[in-house]
PDB file of C-alpha atoms in Angstrom:
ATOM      1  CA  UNK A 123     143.783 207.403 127.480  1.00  0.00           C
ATOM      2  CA  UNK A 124     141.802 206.460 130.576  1.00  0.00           C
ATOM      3  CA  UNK A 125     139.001 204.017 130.378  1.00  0.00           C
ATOM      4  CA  UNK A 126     135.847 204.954 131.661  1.00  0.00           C
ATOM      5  CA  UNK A 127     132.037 203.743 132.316  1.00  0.00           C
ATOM      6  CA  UNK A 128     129.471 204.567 130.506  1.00  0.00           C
ATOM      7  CA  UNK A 129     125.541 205.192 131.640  1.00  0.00           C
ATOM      8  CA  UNK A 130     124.750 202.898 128.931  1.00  0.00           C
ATOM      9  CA  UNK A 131     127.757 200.378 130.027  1.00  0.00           C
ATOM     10  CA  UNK A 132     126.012 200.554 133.872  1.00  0.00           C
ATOM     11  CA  UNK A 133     122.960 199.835 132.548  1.00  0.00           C
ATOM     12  CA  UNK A 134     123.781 196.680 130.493  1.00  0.00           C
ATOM     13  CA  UNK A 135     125.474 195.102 133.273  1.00  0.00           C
ATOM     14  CA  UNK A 136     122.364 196.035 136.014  1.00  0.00           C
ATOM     15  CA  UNK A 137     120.088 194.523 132.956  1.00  0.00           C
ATOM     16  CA  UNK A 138     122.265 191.379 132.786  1.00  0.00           C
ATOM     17  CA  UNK A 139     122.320 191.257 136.651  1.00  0.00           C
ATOM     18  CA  UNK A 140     118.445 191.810 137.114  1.00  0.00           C
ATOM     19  CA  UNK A 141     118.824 195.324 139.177  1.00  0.00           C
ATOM     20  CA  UNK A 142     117.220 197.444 136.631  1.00  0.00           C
ATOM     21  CA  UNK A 143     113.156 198.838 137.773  1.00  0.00           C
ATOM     22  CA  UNK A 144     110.521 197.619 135.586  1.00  0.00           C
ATOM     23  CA  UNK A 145     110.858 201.216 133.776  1.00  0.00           C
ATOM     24  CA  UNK A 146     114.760 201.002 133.050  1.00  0.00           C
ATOM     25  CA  UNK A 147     114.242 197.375 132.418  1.00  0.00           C
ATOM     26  CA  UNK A 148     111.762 198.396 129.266  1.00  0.00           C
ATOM     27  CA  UNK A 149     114.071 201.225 128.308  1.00  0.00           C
ATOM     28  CA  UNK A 150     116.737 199.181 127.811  1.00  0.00           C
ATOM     29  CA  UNK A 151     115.384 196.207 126.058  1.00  0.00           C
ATOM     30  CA  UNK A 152     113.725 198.621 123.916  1.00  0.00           C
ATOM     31  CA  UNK A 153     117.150 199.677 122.643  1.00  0.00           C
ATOM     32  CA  UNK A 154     119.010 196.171 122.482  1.00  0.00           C
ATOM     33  CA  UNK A 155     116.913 194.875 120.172  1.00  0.00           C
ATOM     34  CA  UNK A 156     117.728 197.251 117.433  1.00  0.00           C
ATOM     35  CA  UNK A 157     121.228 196.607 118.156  1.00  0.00           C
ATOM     36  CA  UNK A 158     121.804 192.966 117.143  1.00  0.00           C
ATOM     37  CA  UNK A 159     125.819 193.422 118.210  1.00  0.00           C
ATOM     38  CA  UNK A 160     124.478 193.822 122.169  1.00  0.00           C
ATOM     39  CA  UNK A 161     121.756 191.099 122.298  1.00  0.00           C
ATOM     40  CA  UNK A 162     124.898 189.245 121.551  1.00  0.00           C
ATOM     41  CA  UNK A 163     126.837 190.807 123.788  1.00  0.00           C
ATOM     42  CA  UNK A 164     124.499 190.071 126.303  1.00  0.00           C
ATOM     43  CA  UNK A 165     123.659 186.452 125.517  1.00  0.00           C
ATOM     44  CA  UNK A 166     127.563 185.668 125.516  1.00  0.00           C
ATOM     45  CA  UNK A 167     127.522 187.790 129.213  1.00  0.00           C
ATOM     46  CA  UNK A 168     124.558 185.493 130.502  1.00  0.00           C
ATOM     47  CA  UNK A 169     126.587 182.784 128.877  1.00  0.00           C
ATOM     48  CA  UNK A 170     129.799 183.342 130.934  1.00  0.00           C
ATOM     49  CA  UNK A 171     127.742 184.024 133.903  1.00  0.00           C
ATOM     50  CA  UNK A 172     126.334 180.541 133.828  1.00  0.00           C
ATOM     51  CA  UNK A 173     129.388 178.767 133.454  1.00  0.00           C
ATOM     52  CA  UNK A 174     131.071 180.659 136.554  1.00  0.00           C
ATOM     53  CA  UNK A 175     127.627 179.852 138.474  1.00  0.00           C
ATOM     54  CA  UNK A 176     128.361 176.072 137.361  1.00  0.00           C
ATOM     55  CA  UNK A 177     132.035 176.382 138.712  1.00  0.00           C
ATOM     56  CA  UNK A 178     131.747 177.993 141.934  1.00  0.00           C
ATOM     57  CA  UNK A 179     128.330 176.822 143.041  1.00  0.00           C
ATOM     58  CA  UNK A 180     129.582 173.533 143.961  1.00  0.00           C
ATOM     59  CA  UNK A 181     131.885 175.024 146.418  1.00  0.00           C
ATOM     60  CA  UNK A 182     128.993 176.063 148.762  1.00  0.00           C
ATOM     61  CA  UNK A 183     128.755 172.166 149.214  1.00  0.00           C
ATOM     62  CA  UNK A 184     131.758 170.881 150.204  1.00  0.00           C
ATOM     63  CA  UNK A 185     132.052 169.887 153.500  1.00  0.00           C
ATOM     64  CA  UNK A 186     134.989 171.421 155.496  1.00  0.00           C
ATOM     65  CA  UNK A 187     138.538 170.665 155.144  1.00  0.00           C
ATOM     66  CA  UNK A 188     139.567 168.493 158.597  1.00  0.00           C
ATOM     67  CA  UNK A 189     142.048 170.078 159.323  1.00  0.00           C
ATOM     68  CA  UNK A 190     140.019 173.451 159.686  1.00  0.00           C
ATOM     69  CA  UNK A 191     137.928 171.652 162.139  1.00  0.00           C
ATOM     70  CA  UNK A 192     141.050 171.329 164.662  1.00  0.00           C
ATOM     71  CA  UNK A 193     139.794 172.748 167.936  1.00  0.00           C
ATOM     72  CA  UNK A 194     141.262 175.865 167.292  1.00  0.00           C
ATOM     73  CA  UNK A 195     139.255 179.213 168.113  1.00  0.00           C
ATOM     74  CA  UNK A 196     135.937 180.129 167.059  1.00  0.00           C
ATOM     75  CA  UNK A 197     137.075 183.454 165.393  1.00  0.00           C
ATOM     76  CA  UNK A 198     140.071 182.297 163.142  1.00  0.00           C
ATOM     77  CA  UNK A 199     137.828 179.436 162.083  1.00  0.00           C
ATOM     78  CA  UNK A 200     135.358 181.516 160.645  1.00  0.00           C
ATOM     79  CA  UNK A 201     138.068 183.968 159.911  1.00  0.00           C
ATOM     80  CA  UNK A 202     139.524 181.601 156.924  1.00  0.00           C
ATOM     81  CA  UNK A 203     135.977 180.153 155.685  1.00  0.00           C
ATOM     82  CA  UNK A 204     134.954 183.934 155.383  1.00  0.00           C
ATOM     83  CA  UNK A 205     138.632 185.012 153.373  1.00  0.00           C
ATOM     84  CA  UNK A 206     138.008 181.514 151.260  1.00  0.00           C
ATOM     85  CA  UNK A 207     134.452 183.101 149.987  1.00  0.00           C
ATOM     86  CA  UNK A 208     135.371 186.408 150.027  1.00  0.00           C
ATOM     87  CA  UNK A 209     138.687 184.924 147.622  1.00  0.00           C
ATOM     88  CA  UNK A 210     136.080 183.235 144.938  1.00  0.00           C
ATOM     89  CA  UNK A 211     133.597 186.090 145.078  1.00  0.00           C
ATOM     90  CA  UNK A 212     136.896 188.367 144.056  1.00  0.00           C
ATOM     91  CA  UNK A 213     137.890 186.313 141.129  1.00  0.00           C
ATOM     92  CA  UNK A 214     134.638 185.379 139.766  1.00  0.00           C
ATOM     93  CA  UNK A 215     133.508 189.480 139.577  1.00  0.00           C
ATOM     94  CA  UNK A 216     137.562 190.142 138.301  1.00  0.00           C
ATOM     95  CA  UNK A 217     136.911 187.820 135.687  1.00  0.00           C
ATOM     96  CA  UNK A 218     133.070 189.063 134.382  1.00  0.00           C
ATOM     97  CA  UNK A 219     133.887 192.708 134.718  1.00  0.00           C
ATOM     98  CA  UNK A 220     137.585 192.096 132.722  1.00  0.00           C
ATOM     99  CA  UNK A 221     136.093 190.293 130.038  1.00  0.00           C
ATOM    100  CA  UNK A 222     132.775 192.352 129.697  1.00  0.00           C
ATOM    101  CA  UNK A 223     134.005 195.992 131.094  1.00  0.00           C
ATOM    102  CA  UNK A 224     133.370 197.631 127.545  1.00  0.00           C
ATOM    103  CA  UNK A 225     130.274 195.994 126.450  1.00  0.00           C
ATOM    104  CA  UNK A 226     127.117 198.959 126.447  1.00  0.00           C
ATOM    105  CA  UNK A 227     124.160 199.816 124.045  1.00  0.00           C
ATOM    106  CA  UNK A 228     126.099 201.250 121.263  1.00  0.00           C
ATOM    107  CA  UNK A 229     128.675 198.839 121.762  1.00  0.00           C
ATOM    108  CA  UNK A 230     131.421 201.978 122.167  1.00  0.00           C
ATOM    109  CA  UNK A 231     135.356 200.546 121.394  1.00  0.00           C
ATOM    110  CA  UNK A 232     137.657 201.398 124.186  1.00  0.00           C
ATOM    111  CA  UNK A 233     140.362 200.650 121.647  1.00  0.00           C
ATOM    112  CA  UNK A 234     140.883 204.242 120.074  1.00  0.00           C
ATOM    113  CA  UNK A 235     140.386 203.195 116.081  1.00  0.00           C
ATOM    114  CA  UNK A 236     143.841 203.389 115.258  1.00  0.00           C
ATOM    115  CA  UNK A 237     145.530 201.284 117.535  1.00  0.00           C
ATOM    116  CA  UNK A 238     142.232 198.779 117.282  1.00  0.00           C
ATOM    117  CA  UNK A 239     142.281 198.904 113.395  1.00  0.00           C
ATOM    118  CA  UNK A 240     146.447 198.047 113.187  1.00  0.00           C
ATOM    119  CA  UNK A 241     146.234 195.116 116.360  1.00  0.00           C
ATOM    120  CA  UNK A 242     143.517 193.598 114.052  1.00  0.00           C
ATOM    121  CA  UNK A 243     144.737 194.262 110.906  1.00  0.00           C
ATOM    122  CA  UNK A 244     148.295 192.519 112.109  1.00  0.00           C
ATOM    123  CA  UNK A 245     147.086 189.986 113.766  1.00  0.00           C
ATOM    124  CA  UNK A 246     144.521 188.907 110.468  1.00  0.00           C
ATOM    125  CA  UNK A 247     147.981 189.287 108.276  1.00  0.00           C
ATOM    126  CA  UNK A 248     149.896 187.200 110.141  1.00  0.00           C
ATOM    127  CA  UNK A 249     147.097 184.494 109.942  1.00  0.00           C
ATOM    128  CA  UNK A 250     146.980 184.598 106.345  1.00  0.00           C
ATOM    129  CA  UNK A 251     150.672 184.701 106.106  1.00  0.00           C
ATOM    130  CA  UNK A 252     151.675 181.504 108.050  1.00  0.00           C
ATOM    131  CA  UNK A 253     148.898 179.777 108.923  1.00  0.00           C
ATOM    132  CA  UNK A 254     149.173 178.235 105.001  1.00  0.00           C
ATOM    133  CA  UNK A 255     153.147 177.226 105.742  1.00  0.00           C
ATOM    134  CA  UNK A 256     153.303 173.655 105.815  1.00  0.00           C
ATOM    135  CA  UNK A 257     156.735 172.743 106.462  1.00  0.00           C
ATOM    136  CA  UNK A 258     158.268 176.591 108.206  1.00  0.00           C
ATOM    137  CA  UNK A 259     154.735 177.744 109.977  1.00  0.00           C
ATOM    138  CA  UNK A 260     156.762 178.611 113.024  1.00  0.00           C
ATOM    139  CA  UNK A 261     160.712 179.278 114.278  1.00  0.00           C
ATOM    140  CA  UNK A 262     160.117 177.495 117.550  1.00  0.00           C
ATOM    141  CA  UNK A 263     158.222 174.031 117.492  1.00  0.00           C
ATOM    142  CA  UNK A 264     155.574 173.097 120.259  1.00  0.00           C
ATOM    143  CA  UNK A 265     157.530 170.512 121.988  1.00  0.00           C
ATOM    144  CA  UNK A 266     160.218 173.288 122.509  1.00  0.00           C
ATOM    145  CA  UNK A 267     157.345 174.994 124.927  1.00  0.00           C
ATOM    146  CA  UNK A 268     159.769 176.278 127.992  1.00  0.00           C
ATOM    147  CA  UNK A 269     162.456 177.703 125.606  1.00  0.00           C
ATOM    148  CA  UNK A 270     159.453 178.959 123.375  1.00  0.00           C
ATOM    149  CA  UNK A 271     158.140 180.907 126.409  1.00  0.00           C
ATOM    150  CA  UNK A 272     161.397 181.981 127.761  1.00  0.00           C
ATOM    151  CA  UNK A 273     162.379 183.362 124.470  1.00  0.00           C
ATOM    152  CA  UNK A 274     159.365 185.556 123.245  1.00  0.00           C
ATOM    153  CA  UNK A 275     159.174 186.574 126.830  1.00  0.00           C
ATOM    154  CA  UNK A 276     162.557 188.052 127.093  1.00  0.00           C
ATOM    155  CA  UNK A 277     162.204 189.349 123.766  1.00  0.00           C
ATOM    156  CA  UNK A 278     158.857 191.258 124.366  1.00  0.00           C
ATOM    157  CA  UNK A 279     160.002 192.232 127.767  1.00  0.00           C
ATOM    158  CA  UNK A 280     157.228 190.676 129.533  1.00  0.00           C
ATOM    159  CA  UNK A 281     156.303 187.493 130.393  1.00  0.00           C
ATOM    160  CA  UNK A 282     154.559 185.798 127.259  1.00  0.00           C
ATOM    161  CA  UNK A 283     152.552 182.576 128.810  1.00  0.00           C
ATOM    162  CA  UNK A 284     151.365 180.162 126.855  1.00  0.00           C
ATOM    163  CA  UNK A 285     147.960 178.753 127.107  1.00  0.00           C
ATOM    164  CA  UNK A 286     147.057 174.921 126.966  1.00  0.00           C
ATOM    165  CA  UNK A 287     144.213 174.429 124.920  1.00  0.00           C
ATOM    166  CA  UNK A 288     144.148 170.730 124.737  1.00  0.00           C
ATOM    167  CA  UNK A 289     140.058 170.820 125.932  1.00  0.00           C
ATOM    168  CA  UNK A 290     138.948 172.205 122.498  1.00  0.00           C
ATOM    169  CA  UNK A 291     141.637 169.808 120.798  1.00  0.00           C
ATOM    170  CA  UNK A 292     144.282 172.165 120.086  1.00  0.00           C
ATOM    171  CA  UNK A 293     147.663 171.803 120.409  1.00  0.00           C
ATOM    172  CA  UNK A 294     150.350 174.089 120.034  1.00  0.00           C
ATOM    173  CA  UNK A 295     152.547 174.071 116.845  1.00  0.00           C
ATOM    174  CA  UNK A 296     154.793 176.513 117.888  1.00  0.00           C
ATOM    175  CA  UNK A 297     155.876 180.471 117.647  1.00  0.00           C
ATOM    176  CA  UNK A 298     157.690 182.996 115.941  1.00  0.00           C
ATOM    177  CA  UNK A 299     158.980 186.473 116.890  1.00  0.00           C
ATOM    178  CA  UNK A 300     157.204 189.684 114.239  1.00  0.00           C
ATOM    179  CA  UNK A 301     157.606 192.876 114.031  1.00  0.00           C
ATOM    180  CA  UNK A 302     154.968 195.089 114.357  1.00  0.00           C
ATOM    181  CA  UNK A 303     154.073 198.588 114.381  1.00  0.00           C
ATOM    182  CA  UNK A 304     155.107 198.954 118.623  1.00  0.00           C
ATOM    183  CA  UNK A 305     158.170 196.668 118.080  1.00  0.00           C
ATOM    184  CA  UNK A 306     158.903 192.948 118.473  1.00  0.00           C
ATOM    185  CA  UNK A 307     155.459 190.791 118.417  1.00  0.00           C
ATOM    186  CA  UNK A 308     154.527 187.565 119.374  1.00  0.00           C
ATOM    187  CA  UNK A 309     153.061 184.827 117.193  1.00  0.00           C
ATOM    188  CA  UNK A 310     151.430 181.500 118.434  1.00  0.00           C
ATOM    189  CA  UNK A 311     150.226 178.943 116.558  1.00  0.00           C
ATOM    190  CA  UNK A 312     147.307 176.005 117.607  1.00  0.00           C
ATOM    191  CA  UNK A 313     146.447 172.591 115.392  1.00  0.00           C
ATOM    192  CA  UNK A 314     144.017 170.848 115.528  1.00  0.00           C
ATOM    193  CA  UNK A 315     143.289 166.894 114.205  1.00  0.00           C
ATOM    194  CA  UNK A 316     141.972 168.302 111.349  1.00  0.00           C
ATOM    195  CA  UNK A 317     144.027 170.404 110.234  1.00  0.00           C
ATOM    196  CA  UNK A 318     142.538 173.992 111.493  1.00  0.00           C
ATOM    197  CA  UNK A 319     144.727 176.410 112.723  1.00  0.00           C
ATOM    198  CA  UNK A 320     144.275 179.702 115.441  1.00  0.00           C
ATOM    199  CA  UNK A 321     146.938 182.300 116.598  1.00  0.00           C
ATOM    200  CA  UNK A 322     147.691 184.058 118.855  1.00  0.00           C
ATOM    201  CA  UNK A 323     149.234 187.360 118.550  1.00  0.00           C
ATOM    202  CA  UNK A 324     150.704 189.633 120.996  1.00  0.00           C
ATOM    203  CA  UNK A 325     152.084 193.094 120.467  1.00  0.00           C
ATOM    204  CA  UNK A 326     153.111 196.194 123.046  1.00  0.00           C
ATOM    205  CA  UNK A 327     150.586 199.027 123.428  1.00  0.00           C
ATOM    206  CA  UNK A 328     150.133 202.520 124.777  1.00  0.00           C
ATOM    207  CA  UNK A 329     147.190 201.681 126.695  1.00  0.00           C
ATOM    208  CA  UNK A 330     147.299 199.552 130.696  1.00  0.00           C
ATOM    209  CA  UNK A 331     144.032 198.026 129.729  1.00  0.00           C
ATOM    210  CA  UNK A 332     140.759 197.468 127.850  1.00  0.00           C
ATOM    211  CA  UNK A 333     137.961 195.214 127.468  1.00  0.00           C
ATOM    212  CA  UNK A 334     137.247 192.457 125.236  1.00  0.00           C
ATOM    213  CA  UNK A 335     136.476 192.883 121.642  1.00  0.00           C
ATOM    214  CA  UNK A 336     135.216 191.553 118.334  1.00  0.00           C
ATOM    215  CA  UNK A 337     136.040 192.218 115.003  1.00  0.00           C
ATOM    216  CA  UNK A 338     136.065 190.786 111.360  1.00  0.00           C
ATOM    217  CA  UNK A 339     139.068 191.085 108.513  1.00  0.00           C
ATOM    218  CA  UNK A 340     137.351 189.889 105.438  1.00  0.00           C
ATOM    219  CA  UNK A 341     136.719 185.921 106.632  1.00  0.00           C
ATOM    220  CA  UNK A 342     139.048 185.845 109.454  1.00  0.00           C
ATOM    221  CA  UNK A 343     137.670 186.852 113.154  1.00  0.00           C
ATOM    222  CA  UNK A 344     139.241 188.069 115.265  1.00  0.00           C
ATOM    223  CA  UNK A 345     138.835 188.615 119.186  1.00  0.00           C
ATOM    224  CA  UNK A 346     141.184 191.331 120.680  1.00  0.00           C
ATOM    225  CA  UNK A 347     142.043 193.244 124.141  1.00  0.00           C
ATOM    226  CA  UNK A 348     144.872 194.944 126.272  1.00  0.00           C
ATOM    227  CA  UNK A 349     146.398 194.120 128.963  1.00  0.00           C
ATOM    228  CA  UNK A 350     149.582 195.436 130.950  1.00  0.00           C
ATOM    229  CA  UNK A 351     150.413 197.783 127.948  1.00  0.00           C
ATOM    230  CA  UNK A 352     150.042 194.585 126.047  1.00  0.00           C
ATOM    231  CA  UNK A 353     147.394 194.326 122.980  1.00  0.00           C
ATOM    232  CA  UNK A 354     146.568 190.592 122.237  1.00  0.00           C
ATOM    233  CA  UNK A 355     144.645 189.293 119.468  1.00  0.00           C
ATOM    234  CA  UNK A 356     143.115 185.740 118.276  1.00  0.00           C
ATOM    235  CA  UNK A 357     142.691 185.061 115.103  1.00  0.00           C
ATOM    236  CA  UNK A 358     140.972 182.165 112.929  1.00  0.00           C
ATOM    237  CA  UNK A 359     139.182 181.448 110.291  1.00  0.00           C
ATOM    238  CA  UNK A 360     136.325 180.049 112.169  1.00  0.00           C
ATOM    239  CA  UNK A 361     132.399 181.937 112.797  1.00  0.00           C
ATOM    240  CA  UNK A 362     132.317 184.081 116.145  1.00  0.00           C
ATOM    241  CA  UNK A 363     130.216 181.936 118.127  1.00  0.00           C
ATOM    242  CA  UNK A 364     132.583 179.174 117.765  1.00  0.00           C
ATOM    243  CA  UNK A 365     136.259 181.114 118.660  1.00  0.00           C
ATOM    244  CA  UNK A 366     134.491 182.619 121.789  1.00  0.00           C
ATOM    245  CA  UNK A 367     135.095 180.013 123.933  1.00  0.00           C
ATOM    246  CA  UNK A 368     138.517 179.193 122.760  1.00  0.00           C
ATOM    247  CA  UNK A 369     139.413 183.090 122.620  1.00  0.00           C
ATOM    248  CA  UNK A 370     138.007 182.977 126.430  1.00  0.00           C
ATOM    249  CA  UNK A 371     139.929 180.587 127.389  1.00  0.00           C
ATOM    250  CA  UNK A 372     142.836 182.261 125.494  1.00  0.00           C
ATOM    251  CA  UNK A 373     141.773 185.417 127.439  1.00  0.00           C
ATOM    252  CA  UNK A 374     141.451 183.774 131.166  1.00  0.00           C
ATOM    253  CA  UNK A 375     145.276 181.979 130.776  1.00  0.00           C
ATOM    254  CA  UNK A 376     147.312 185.111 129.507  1.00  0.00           C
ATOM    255  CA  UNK A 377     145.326 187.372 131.017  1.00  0.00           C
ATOM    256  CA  UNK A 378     145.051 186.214 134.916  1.00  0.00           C
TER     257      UNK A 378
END
């Protein structure tokens, strides 16, 4: 199925980006705040938005690399300070528009409801079936990370990578290969000091791509998108606004 925008998609991203007139601006504030789903969705966009103004802002103020000031001509000078911008202005709207392509008004899936409802429901099964292992949680450990990735990979037919989430305190336990409904799945499991556990779960789809989405199974959330006929899924015990950031970062590593 192709993916597609929206009116309502358009307008959420012009009202997040401050392009909308004062009439569509009313309009559409009218209708987010009966819809308690997109003021979120909005307030995690403006979020995002802010931290990727706090990352690339400070490149406008570094000076220029010496070697660039060589006396070499005018023109290819400017040539590679205008390819360097033009390279972070790429990235930064890549990763916004990736991560927040499906958010609109009504807050639409671009999952059709079957293959949504079965990545979420596998993903929230596997959770509550390993996550309470103590001593088998996983077939490969976490200090076995290179064979870990070399294995699921060749087993999914893809390359699996493995995200390092040691700046929310996580570290990986390990993996396991599943079965799932499209074939061989991908299980990875994250510790922290206290004992809390996330995974994440990987699976083959029909679909290239979709956006990022959030769902609950009974107490477990779980954040979940496609990418390169891949569905991937993190799950964890834990409220929304505290996964989001770990399930972006989750999202930015295996995604990009």
């Amino acid at each position: 199925m192709n993916r597609t925008i929206t009116q309502e998609q358009s307008q959420l991203h012009a009202y997040v980006d401050d392009q909308l007139s004062e009439e569509e601006l009313r309009q559409v504030e009218a209708a987010i705040q009966s819809n308690p789903e997109a003021l979120q969705q909005v307030s995690d966009y403006q979020r995002l938005n802010e931290q990727l103004k706090a990352l690339y802002d400070p490149i406008l103020d570094e000076p220029i690399p010496p070697h660039l000031l060589k006396p070499r001509s005018t023109i290819s000078l400017w040539r590679r300070i205008r390819s360097l911008a033009a390279a972070v202005v790429f990235v930064t709207l890549g990763l916004v528009t990736g991560l927040y392509l499906g958010v609109n008004l009504e807050t639409e899936p671009l999952i059709s409801g079957t293959e949504a409802d079965h990545v979420i429901d596998e993903a929230a099964m596997a959770y509550s079936v390993y996550v309470p292992e103590v001593r088998h949680p996983v077939e490969v450990r976490g200090e076995q990370r290179d064979h870990l990735v070399t294995w699921l990979s060749k087993r999914m037919g893809r390359q699996i990578n493995v995200p390092r989430l040691a700046e929310f305190d996580m570290r990986l336990v390990g993996g396991r290969l599943l079965s799932s409904e499209d074939g061989p799945g991908a299980l990875l499991m994250y510790e922290n000091i206290s004992g809390s556990r996330i995974i994440i779960y990987a699976c083959h789809a029909e679909e290239r791509a979709t956006a990022f989405h959030y769902a609950q199974k009974s107490e477990i959330s779980v954040f979940y998108w496609i990418d390169s006929s891949v569905s991937y899924a993190v799950a964890a015990e834990m409220d929304r606004e505290k996964l989001l950031p770990l399930a972006e970062s989750v999202y930015s590593q295996m995604t990009f």
